Short mmCIF file of C-alpha atoms and ligand atoms in Angstrom, two decimals:
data_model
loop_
_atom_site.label_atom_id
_atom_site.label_comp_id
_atom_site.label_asym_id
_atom_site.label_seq_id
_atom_site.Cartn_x
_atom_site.Cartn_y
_atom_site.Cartn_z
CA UNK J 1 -19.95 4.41 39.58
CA UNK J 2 -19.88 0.42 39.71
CA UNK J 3 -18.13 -0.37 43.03
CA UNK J 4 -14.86 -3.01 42.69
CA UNK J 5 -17.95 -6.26 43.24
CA UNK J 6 -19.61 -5.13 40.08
CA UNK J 7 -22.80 -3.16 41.73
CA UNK J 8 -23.44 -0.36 40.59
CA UNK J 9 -24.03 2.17 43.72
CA UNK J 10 -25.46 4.88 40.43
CA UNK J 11 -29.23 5.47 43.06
CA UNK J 12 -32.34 4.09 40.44
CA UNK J 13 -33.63 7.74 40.24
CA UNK J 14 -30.27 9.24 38.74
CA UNK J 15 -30.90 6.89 35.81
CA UNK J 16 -32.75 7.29 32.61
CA UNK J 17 -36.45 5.89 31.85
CA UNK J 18 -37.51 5.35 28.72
CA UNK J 19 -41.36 5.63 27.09
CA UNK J 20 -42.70 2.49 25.58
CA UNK J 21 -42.29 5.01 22.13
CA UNK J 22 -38.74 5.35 22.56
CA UNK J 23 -38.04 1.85 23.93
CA UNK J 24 -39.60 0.77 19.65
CA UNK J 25 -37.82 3.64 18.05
CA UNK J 26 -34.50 2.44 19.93
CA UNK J 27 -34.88 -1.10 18.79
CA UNK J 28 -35.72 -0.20 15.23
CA UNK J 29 -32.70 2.10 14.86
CA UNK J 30 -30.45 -0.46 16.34
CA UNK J 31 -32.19 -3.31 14.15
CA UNK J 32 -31.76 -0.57 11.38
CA UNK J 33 -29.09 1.47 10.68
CA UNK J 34 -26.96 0.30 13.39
CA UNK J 35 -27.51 -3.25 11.34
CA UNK J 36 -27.64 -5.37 14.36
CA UNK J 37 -29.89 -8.61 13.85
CA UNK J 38 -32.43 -9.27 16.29
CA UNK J 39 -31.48 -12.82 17.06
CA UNK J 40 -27.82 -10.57 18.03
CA UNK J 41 -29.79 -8.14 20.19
CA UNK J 42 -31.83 -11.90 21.80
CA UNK J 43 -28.67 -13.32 22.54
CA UNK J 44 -27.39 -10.76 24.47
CA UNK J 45 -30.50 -9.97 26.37
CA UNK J 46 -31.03 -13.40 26.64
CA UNK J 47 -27.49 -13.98 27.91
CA UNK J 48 -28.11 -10.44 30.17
CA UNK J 49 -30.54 -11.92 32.10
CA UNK J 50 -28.71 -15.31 33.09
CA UNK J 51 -25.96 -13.43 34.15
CA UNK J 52 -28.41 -11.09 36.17
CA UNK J 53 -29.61 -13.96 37.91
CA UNK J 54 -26.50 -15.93 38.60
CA UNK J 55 -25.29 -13.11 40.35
CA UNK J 56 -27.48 -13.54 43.07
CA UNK J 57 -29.34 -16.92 42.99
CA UNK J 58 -26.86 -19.76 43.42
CA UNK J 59 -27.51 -22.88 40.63
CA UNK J 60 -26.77 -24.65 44.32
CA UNK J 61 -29.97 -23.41 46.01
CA UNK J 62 -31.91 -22.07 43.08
CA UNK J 63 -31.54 -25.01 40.10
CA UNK J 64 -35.02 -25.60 38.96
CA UNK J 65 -35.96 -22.83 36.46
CA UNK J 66 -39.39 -22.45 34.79
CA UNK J 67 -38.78 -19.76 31.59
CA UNK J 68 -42.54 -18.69 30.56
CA UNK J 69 -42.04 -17.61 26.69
CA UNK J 70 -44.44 -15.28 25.36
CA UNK J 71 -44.64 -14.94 21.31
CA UNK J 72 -42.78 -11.71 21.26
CA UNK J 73 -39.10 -10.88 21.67
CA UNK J 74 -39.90 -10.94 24.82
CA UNK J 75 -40.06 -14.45 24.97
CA UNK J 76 -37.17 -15.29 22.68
CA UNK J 77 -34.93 -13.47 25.55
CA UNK J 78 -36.69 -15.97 27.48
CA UNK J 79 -35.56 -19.51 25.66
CA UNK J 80 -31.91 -17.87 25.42
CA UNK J 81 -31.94 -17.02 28.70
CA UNK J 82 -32.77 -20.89 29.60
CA UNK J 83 -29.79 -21.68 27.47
CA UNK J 84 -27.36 -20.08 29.33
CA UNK J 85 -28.97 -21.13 32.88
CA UNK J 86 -28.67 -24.42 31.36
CA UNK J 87 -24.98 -23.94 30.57
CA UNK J 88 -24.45 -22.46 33.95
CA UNK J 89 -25.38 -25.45 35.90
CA UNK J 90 -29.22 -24.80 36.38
CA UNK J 91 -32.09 -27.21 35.63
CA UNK J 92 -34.38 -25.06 33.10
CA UNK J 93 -37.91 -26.27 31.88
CA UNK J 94 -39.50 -24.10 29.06
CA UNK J 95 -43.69 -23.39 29.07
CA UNK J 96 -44.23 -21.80 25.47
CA UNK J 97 -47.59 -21.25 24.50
CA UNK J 98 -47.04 -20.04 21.57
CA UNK J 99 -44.86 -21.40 19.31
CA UNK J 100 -46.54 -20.01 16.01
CA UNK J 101 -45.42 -16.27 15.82
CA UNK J 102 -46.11 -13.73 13.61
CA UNK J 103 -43.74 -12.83 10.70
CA UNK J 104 -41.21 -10.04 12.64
CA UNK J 105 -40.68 -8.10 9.62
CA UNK J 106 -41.56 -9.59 6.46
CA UNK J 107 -39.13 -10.89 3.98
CA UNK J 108 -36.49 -10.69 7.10
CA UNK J 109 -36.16 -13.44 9.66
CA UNK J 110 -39.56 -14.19 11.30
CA UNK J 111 -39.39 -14.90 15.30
CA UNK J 112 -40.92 -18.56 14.26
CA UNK J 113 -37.47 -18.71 12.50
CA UNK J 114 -35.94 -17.32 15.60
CA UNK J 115 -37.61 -18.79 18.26
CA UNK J 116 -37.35 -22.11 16.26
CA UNK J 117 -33.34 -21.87 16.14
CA UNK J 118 -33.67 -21.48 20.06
CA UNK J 119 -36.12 -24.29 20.60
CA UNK J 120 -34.18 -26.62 18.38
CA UNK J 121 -30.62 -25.71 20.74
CA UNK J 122 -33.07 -26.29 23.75
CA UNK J 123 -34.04 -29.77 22.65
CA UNK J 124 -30.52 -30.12 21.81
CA UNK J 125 -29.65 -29.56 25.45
CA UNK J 126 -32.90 -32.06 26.79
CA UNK J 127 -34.45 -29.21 28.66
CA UNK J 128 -38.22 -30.19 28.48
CA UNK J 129 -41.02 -28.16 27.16
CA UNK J 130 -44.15 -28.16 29.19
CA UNK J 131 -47.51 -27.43 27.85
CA UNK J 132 -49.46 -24.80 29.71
CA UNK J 133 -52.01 -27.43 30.94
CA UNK J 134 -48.77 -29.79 31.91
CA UNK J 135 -47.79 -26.98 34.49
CA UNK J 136 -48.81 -28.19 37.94
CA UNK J 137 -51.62 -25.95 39.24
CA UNK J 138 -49.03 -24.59 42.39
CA UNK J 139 -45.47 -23.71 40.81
CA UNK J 140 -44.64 -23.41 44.68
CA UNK J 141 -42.63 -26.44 45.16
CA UNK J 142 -41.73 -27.22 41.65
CA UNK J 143 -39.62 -24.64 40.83
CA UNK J 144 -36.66 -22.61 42.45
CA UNK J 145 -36.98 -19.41 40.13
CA UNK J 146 -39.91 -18.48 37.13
CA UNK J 147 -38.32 -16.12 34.86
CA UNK J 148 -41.26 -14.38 33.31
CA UNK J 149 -40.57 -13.79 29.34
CA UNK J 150 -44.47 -13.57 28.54
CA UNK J 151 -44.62 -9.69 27.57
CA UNK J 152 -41.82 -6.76 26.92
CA UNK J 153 -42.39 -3.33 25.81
CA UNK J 154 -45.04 -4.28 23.18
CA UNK J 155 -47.53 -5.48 25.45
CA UNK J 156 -51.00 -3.82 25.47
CA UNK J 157 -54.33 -3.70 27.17
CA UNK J 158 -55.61 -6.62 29.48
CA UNK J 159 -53.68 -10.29 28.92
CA UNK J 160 -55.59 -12.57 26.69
CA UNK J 161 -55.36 -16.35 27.20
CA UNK J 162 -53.58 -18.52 27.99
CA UNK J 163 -51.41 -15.61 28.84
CA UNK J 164 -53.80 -14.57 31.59
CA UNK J 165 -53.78 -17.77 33.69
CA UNK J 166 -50.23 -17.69 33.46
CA UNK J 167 -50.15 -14.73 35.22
CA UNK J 168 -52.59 -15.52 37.62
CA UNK J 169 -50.17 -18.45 38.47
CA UNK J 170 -47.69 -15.75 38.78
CA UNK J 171 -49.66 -13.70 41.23
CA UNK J 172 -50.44 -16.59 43.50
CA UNK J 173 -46.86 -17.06 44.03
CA UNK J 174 -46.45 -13.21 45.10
CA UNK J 175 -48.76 -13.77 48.03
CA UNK J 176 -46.43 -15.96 50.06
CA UNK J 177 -43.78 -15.63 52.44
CA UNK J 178 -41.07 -15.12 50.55
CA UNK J 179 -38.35 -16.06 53.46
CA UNK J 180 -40.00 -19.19 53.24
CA UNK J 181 -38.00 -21.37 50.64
CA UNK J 182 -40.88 -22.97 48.93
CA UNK J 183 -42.28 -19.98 47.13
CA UNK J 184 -40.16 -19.37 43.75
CA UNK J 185 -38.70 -16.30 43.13
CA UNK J 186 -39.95 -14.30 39.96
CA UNK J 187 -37.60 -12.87 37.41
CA UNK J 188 -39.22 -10.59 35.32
CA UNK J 189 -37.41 -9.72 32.16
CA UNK J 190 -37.15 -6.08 30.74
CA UNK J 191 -41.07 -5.22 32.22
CA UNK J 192 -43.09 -6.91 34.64
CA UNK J 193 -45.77 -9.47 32.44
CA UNK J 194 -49.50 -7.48 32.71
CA UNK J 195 -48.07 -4.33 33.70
CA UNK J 196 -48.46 -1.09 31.40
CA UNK J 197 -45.27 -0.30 29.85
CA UNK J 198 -45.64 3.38 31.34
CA UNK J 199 -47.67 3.29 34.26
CA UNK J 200 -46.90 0.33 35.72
CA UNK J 201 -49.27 -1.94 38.00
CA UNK J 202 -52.33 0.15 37.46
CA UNK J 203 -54.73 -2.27 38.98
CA UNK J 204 -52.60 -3.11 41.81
CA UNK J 205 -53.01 -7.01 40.98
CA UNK J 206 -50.01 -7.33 38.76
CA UNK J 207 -47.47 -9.36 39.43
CA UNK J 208 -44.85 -8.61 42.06
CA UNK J 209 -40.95 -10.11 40.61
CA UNK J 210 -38.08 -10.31 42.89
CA UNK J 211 -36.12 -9.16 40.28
CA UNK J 212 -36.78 -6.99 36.96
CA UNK J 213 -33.75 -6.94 34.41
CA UNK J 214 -34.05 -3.93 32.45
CA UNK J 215 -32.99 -4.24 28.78
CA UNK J 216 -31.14 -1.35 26.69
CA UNK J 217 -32.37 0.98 29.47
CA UNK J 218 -35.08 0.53 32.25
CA UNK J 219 -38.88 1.78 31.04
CA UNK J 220 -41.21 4.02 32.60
CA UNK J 221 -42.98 1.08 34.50
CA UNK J 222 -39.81 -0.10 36.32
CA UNK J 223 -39.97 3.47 38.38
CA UNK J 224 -42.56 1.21 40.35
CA UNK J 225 -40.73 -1.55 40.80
CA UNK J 226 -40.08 -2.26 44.62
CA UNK J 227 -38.58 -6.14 44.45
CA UNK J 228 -34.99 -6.30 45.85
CA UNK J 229 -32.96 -6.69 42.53
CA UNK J 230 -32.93 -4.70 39.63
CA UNK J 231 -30.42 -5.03 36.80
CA UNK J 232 -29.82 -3.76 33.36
CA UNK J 233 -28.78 -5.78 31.17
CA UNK J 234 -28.68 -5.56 26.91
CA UNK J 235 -24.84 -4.16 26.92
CA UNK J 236 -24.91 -3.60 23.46
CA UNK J 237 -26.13 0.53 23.54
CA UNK J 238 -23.76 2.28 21.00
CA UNK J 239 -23.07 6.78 22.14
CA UNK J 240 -24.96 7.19 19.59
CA UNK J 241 -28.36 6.15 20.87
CA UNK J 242 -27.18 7.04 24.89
CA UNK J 243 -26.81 10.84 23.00
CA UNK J 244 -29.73 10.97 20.43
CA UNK J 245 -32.20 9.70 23.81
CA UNK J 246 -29.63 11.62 26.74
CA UNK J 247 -29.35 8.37 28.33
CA UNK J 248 -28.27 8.05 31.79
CA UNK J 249 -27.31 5.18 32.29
CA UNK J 250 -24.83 2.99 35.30
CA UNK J 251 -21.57 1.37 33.63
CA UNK J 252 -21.14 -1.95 33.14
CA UNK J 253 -18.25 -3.13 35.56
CA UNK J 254 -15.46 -4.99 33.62
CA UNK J 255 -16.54 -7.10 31.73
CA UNK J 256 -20.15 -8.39 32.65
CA UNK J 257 -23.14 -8.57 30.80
CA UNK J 258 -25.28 -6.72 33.54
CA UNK J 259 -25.03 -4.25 36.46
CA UNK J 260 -27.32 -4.04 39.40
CA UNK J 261 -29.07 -1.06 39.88
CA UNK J 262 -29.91 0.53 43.16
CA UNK J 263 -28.05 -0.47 46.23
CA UNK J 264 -27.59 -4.43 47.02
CA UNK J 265 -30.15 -5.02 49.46
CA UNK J 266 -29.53 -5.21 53.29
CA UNK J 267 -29.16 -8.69 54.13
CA UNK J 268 -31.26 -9.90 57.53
CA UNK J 269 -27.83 -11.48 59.43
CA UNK J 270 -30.53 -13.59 61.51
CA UNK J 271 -31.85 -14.88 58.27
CA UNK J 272 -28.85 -16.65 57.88
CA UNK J 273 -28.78 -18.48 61.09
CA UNK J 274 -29.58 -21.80 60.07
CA UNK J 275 -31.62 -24.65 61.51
CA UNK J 276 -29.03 -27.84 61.47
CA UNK J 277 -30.77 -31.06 61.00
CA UNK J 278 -27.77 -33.29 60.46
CA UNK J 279 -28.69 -36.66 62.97
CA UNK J 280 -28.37 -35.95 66.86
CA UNK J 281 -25.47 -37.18 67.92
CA UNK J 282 -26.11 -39.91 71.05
CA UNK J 283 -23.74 -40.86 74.00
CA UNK J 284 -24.66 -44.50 73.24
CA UNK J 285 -23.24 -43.96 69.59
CA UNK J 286 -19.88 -42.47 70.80
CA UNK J 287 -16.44 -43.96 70.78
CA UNK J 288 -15.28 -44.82 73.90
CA UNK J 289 -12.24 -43.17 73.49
CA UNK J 290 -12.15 -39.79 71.79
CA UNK J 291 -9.19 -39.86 69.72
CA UNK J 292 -11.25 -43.22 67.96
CA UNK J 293 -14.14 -40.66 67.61
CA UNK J 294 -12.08 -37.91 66.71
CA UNK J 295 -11.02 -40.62 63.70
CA UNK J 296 -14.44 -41.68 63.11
CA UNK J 297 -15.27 -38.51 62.04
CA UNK J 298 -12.46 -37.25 60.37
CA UNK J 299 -12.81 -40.43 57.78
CA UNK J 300 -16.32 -39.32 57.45
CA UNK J 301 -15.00 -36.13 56.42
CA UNK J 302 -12.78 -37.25 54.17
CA UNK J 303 -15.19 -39.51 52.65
CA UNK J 304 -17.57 -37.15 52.17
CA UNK J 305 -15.34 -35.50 49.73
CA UNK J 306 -15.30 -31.76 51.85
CA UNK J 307 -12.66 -29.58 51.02
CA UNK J 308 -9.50 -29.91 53.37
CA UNK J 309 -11.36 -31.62 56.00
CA UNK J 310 -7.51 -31.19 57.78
CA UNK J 311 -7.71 -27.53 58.12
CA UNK J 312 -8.16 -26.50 61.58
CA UNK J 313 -7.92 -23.38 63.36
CA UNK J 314 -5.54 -22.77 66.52
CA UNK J 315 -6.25 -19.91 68.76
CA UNK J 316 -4.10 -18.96 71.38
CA UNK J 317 -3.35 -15.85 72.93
CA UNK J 318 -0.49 -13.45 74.45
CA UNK J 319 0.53 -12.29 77.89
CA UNK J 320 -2.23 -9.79 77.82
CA UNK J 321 -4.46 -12.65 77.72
CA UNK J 322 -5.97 -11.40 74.01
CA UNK J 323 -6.04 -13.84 71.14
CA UNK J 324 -4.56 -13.86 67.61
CA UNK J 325 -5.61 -16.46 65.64
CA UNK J 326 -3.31 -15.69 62.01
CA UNK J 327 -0.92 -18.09 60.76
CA UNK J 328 1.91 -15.62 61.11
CA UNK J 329 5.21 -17.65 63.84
CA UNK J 330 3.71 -14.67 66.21
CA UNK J 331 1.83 -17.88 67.43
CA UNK J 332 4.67 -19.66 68.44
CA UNK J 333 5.99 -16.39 70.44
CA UNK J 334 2.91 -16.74 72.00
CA UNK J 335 2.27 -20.10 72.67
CA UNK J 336 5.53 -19.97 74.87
CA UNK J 337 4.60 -16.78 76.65
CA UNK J 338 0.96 -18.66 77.21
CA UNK J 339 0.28 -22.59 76.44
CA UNK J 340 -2.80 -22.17 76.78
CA UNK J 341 -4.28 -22.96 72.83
CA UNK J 342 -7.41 -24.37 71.21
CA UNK J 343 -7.98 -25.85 67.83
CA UNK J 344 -10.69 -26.54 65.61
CA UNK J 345 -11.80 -29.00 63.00
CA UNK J 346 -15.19 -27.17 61.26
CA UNK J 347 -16.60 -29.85 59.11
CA UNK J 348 -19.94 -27.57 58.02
CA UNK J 349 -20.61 -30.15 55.34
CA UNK J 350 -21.48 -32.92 57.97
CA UNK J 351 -22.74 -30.16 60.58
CA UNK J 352 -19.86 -31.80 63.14
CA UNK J 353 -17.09 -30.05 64.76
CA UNK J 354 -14.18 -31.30 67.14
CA UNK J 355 -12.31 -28.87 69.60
CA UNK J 356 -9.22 -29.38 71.19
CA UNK J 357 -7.93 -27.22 73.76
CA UNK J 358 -5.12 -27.34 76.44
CA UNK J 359 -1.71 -26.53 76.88
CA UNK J 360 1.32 -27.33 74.32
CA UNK J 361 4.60 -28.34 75.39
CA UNK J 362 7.11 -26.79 73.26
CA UNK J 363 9.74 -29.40 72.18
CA UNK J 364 13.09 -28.40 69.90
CA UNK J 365 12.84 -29.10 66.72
CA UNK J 366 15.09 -32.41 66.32
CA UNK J 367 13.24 -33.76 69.12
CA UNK J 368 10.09 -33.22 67.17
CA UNK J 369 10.34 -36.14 65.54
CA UNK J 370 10.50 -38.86 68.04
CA UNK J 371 8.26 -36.71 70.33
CA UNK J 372 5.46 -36.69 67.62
CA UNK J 373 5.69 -40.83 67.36
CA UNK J 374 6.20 -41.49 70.93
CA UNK J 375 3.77 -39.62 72.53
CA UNK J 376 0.61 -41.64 73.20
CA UNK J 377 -2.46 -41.42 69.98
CA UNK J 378 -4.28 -38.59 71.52
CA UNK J 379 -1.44 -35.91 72.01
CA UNK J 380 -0.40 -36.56 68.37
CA UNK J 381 -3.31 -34.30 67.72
CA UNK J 382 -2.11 -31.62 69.25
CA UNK J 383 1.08 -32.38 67.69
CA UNK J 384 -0.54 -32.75 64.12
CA UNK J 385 -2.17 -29.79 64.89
CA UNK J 386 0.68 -27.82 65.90
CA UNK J 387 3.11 -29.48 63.03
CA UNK J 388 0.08 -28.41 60.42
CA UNK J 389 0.09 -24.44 61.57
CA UNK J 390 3.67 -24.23 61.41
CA UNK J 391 4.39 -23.22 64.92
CA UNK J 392 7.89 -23.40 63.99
CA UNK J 393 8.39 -26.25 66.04
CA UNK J 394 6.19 -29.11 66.49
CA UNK J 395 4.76 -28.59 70.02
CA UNK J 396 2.44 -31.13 71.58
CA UNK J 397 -0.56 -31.23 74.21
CA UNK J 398 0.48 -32.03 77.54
CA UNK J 399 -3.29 -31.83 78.73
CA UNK J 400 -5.81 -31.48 77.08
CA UNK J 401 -9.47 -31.28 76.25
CA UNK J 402 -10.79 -32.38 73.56
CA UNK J 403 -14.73 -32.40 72.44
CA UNK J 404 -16.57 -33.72 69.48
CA UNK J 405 -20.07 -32.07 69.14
CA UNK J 406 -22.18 -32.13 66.59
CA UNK J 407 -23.80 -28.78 65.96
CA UNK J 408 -27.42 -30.41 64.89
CA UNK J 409 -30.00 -28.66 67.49
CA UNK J 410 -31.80 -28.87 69.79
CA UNK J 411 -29.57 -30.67 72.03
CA UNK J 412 -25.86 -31.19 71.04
CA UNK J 413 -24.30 -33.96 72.94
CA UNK J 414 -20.59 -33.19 74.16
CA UNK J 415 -17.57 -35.22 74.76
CA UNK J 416 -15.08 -34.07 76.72
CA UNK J 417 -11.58 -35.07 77.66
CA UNK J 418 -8.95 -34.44 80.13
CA UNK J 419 -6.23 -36.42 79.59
CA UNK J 420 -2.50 -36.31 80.14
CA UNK J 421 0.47 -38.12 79.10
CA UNK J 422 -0.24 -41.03 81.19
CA UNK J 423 -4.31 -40.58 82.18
CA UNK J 424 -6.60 -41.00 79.17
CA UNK J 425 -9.63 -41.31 81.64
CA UNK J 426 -12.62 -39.77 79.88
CA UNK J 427 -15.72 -38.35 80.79
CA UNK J 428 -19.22 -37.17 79.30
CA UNK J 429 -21.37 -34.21 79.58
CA UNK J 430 -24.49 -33.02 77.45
CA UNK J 431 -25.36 -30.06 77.24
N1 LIG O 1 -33.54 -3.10 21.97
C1 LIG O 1 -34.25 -3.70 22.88
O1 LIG O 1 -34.81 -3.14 23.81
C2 LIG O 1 -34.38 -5.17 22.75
C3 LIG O 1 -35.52 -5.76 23.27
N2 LIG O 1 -35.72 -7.07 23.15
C4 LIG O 1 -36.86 -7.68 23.76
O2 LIG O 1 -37.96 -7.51 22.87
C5 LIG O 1 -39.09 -7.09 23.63
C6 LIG O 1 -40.06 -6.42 22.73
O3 LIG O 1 -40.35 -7.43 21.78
P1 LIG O 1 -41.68 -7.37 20.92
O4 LIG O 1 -41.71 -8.58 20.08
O5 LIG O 1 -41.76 -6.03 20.28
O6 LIG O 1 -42.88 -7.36 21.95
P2 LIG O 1 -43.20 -8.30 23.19
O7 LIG O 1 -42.17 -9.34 23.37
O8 LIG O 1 -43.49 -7.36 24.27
O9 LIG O 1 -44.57 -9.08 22.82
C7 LIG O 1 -45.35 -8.71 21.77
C8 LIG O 1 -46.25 -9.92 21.47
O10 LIG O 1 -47.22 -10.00 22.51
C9 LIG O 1 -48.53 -9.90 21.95
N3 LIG O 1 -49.36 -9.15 22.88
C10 LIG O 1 -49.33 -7.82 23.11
N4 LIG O 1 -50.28 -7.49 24.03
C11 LIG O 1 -50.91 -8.64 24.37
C12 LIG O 1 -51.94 -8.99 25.28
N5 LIG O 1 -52.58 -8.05 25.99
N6 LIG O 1 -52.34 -10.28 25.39
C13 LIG O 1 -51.72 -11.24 24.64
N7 LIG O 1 -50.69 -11.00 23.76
C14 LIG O 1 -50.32 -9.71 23.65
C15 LIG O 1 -48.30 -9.21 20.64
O11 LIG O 1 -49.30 -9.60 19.74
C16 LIG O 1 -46.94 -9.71 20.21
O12 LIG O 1 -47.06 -10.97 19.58
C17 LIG O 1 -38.48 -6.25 24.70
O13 LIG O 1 -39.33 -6.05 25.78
C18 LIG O 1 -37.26 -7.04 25.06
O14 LIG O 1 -37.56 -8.05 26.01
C19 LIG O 1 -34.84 -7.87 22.32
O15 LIG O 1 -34.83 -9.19 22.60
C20 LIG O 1 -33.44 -7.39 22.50
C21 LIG O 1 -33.34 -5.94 22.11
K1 LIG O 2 -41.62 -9.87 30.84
#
């Protein structure tokens, strides 16, 4: 069953495959009898596979989207697809070789009609279409993600042009390293473009997507598919079809338009370590005194727009010497059994962080007041500090230490303070 985040944990061989024979005789009885339209069906696949890949490539990290459009159905779940990306934040660009397309069913609505409603709502929208021979030769640094809508369950034989370079582009991109953030990741929607519908990547040269979303139900071919996310997507299946075909299929959590199948992948924790290039931070560019730099950078931080740049996080700790750090007034039981505290201003937008730590005074609560405006700039951290977590009474640092680092590497200057009420006398260290 789908899990509370909206993964299914149903394993990919408990599920149904279906035969590149079924996978027409499904879409003609729902296109039939079951009188849906296929620009209905597009739509939803279409809107299927944005959803698919929202859930796990951020617009933030991932905007630049390439949609390749084959002259199937295939391709019109590509152009709605670049819709919706475009609607949810991403940059989309359209290649579309083919814009002629043959009539779908004669007398009905042709996919030129179709396709043609979608282009016109893409030009609507400015996203640009790019002739094949417009598409730089690398996509590697271009583009964030390439959803492939060249071929669906109607493809056969080898790829003819200019279908077959587009693969080969494809391909090229497989090769590299995918940790490494230049290489675009490959969506391939409903069945991998060049693959047999059945067999899969017979020559062992196919392309190789991150992610395959599986329409209606997944097809024989996606049994081989090894990329890290596989959805399903086309929620649109009525009991009669799941009975007619004994579909096994994973639920649809809530109300989404996919569900992943398979476990979510285990994610490499040092992956996420990241390499902070924010400017070093040199002793010659510091503040004299610390409380000025601590001000420096807290303007910075509001200027720079990041959310609550006043949050901060006080630690302190019992008795037993073992620290809580919740907001709950156990804090200010402990900070009189144990003054010993520190706080912390994270500012991961700017890659800077300031840390106070030393020992806080507890003062009554009337005093508070006057104590908070008396005492000398730099204890009104401490005091802001301890006023902000709601100690219960607004405490302030009799000594302290207080140091600014930035966390850019390799080498992360430090400035560190003792100070009392009376002795601001500062000193430096690097580390
Ligand atoms: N109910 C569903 O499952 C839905 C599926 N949808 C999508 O529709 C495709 C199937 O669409 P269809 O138009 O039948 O076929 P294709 O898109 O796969 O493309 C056929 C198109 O390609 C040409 N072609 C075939 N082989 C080759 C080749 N070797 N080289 C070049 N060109 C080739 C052929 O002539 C046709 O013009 C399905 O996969 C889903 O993505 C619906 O959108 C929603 C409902
Ligand atoms: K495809």
């Amino acid at each position: 069953m789908a899990n509370r985040a909206g993964f299914s944990t149903q394993s990919s061989d408990s599920i149904s495959y279906l035969s590149q024979r079924e996978a027409a005789e499904i879409d003609e009885i729902l296109m039939g009898p079951l009188g849906f339209s296929v620009d209905q069906l597009m739509e939803l696949a279409g809107l299927s596979v944005a959803a698919a890949i929202a859930e796990v490539y951020r617009p933030s990290e991932y905007s630049r989207v390439l949609a390749i459009c084959g002259p199937g159905n295939n391709g019109g779940d590509g152009l709605v697809a670049a819709r919706h990306l475009h609607h949810f934040g991403y940059t989309p660009f359209i290649c579309y070789p083919k814009r002629t397309a043959k009539p779908l069913y004669t007398g009905l609505v042709t996919q030129k009609c179709l396709h043609i409603a979608d282009i016109i709502q893409l030009e609507s929208l400015g996203v640009p279409f790019v002739p094949v021979e417009d598409l730089p030769a690398d996509l590697s640094n271009v583009f964030d993600i390439v959803v492939d809508a060249m071929f669906g369950f109607s493809f056969s034989g080898t790829p003819r042009p200019p279908f077959d370079e587009l693969i080969r582009r494809l391909l090229s991109l497989g090769n590299h390293d995918k940790t490494q953030k230049e290489s675009p990741i490959i969506v391939s929607v409903d069945i991998p473009s060049g693959w047999h519908v059945e067999e899969g990547d017979t020559t062992g040269e196919g392309i190789k997507p991150d992610m395959l979303v599986s329409l209606t139900a997944p097809k024989l071919c996606a049994k081989k598919f090894c990329g890290p996310h596989h959805f399903l997507g086309g929620r649109f299946v009525p009991p009669s079809i799941v009975h007619k075909y004994k579909l096994q299929l994973p639920p649809y959590p809530g109300s989404s338009m996919c569900v992943r199948i398979g476990k979510v992948p285990k994610i490499d924790i040092s992956a996420l370590r990241e390499n902070y290039i924010s400017p070093e931070f040199r002793e010659e560019e510091v503040e004299a005194d610390p409380f000025d730099q601590f001000r420096k950078w807290f303007d910075d931080a509001v200027a720079a727009g990041l959310k609550e740049p006043n949050a901060m996080a006080l630690s302190t700790s019992g008795k037993d010497g073992k620290p809580y750090t919740n907001y709950e007034s156990r804090k200010a039981r402990e900070l009189s059994e144990n003054p010993c505290a520190s706080l912390l201003f994270y500012w991961d937008g700017l890659n800077r962080q300031v840390r106070v730590e030393g020992f806080v005074q507890k003062v009554s609560g009337e005093e508070s007041e006057q104590y908070f405006h008396s005492r000398p700039r730099g204890s009104q951290i401490g005091a802001l500090a301890s006023k902000q977590i709601g100690v219960g009474q607004s405490g302030s640092l009799k000594e302290a230490w207080l140091t600014c680092c930035s966390v850019n590497h390799p080498r992360t200057i430090v400035h560190e303070q003792s100070f009392t009420e009376t002795d601001q006398s500062a000193k430096w260290c690097a580390s």
